[in-house]
Short mmCIF file of N, CA and C in Angstrom, two decimals:
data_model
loop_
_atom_site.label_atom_id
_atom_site.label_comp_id
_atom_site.label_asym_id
_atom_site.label_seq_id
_atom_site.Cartn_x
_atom_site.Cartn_y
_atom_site.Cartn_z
N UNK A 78 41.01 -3.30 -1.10
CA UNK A 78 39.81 -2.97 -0.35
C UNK A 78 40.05 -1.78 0.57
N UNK A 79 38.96 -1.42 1.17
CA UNK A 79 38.79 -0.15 2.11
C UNK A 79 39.54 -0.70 3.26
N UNK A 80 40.17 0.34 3.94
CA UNK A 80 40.54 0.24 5.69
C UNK A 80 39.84 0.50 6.47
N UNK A 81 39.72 0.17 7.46
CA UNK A 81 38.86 0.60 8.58
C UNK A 81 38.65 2.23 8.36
N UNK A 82 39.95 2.96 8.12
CA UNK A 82 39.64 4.85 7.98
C UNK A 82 39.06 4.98 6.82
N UNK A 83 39.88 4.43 6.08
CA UNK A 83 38.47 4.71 4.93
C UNK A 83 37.24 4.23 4.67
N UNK A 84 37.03 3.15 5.44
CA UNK A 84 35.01 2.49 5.24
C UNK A 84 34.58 4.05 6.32
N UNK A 85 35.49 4.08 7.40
CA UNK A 85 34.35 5.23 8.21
C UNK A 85 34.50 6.07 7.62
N UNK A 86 35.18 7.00 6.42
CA UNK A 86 34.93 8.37 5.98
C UNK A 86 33.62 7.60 5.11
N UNK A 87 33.70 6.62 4.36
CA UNK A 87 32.82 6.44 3.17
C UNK A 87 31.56 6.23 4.07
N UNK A 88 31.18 5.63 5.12
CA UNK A 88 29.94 5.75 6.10
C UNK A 88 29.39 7.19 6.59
N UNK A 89 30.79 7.85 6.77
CA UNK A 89 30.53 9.47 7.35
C UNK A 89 29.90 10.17 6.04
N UNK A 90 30.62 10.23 4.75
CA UNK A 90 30.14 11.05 3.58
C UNK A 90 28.55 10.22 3.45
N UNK A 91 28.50 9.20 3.35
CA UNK A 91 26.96 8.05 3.07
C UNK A 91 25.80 9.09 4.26
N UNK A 92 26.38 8.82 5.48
CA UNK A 92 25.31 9.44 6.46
C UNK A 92 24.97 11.36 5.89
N UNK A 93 25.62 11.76 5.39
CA UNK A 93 26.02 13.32 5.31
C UNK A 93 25.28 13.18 4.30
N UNK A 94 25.48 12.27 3.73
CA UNK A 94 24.35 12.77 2.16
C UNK A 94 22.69 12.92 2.06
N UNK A 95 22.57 11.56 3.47
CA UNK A 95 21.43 11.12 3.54
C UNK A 95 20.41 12.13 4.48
N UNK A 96 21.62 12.94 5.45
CA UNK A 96 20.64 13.52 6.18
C UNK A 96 20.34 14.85 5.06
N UNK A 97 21.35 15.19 4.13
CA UNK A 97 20.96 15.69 3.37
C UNK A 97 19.49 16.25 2.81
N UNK A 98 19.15 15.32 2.19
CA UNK A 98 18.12 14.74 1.26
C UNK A 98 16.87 14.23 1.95
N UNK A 99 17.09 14.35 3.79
CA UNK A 99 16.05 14.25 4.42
C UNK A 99 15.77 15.55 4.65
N UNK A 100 16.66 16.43 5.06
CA UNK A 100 16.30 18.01 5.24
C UNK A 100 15.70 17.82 4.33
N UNK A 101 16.26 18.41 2.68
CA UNK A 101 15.38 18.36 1.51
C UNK A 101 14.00 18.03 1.88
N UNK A 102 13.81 16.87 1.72
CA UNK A 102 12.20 16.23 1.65
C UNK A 102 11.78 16.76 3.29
N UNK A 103 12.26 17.22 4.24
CA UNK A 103 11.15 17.91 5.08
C UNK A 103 11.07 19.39 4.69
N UNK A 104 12.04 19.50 4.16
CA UNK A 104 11.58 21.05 4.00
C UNK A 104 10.51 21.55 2.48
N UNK A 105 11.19 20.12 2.19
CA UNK A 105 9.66 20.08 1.51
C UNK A 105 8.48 19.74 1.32
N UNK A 106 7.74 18.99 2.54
CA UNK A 106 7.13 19.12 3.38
C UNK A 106 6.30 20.36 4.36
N UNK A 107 7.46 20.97 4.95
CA UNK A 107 6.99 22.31 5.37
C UNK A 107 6.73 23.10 4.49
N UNK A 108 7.11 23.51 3.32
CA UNK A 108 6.84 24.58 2.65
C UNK A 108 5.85 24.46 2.09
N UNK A 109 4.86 23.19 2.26
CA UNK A 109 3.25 23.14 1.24
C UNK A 109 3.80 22.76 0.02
N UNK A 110 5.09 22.32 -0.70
CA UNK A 110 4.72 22.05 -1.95
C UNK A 110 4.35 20.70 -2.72
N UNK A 111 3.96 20.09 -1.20
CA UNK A 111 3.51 18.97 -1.96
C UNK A 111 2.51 18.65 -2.72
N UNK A 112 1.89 18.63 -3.76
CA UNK A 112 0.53 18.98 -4.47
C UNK A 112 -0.76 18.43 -4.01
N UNK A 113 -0.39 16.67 -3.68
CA UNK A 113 -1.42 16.20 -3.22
C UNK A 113 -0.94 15.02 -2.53
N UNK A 114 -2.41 14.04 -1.84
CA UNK A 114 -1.99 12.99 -0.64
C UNK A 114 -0.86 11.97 -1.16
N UNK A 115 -1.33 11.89 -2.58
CA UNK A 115 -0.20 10.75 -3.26
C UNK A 115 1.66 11.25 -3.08
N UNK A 116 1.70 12.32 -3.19
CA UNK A 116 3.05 12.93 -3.70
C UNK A 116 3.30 13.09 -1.75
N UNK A 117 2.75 13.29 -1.12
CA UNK A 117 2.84 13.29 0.44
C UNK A 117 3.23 12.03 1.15
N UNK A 118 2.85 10.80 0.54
CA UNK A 118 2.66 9.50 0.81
C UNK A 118 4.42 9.02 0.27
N UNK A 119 4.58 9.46 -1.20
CA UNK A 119 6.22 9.13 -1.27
C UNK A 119 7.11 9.85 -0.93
N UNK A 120 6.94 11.29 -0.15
CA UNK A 120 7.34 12.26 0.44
C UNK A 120 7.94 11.28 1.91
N UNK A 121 6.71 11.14 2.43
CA UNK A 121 7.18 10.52 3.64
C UNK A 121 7.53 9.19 3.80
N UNK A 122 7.15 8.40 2.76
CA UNK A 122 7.90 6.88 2.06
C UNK A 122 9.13 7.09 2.48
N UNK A 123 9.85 7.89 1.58
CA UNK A 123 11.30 8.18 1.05
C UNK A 123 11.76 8.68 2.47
N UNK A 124 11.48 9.43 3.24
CA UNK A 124 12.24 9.98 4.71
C UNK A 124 11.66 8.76 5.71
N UNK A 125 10.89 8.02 5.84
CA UNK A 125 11.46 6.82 6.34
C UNK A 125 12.09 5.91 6.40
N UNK A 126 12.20 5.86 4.70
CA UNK A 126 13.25 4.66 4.07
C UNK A 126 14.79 5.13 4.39
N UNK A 127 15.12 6.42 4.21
CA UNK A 127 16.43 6.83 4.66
C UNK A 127 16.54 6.98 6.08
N UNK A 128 15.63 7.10 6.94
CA UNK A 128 15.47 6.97 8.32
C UNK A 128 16.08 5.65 8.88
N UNK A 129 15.46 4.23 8.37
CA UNK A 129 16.12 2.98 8.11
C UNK A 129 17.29 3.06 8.09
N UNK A 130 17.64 3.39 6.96
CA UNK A 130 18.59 3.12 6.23
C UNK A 130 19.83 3.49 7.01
N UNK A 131 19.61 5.46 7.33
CA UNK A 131 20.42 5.77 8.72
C UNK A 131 20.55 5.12 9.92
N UNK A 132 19.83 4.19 10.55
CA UNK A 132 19.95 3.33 11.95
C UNK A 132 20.85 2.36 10.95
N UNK A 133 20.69 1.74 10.52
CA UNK A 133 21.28 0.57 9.45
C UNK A 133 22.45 0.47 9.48
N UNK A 134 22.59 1.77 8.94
CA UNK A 134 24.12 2.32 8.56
C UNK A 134 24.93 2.32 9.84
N UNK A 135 24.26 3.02 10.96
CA UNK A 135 25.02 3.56 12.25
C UNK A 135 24.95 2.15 13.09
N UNK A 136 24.37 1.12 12.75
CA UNK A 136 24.14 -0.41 13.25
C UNK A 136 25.61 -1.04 12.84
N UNK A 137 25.79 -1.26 11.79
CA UNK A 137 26.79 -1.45 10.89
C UNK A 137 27.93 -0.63 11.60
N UNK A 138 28.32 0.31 11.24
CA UNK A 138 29.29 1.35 11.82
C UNK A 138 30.19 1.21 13.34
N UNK A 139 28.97 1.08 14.30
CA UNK A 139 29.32 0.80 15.68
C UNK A 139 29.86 -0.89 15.64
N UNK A 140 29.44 -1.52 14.56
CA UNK A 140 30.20 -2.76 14.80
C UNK A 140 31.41 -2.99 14.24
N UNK A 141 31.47 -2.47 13.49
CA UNK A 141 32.80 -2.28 12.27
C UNK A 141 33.78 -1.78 13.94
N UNK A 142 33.48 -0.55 14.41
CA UNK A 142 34.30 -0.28 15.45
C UNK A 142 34.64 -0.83 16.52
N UNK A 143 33.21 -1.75 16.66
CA UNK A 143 33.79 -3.01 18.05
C UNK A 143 34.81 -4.05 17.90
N UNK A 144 35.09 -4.37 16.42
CA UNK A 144 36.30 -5.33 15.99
C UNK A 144 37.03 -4.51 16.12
#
């Protein structure tokens, strides 16, 4: 199994990806290419769900470090 150094790189690369892919989807957002309300609706679905997902993660994380 993972060590404590390695669950936090694999949490650090996890968070890095995610804010990733939230830039992505706002910047795609800003640029107008969303076509219509539907494609806007899983636009902003998806950057809340990783929004979650990021507190989640960093929930998790800070406890992993309190043991």
């Amino acid at each position: 199994l993972l060590g404590t150094t390695g669950l936090g790189m694999l949490i650090d690369k996890l968070k890095k990806q995610i804010a990733e892919r939230k830039d992505q989807l706002t910047q795609t957002l800003a640029s107008g290419s969303v076509q219509n309300y539907e494609d806007y609706q899983k636009v902003v679905g998806e950057i809340t769900g990783l929004s979650f997902t990021e507190y989640l993660i960093s929930d998790l994380h800070k406890d992993i470090d309190d043991d």
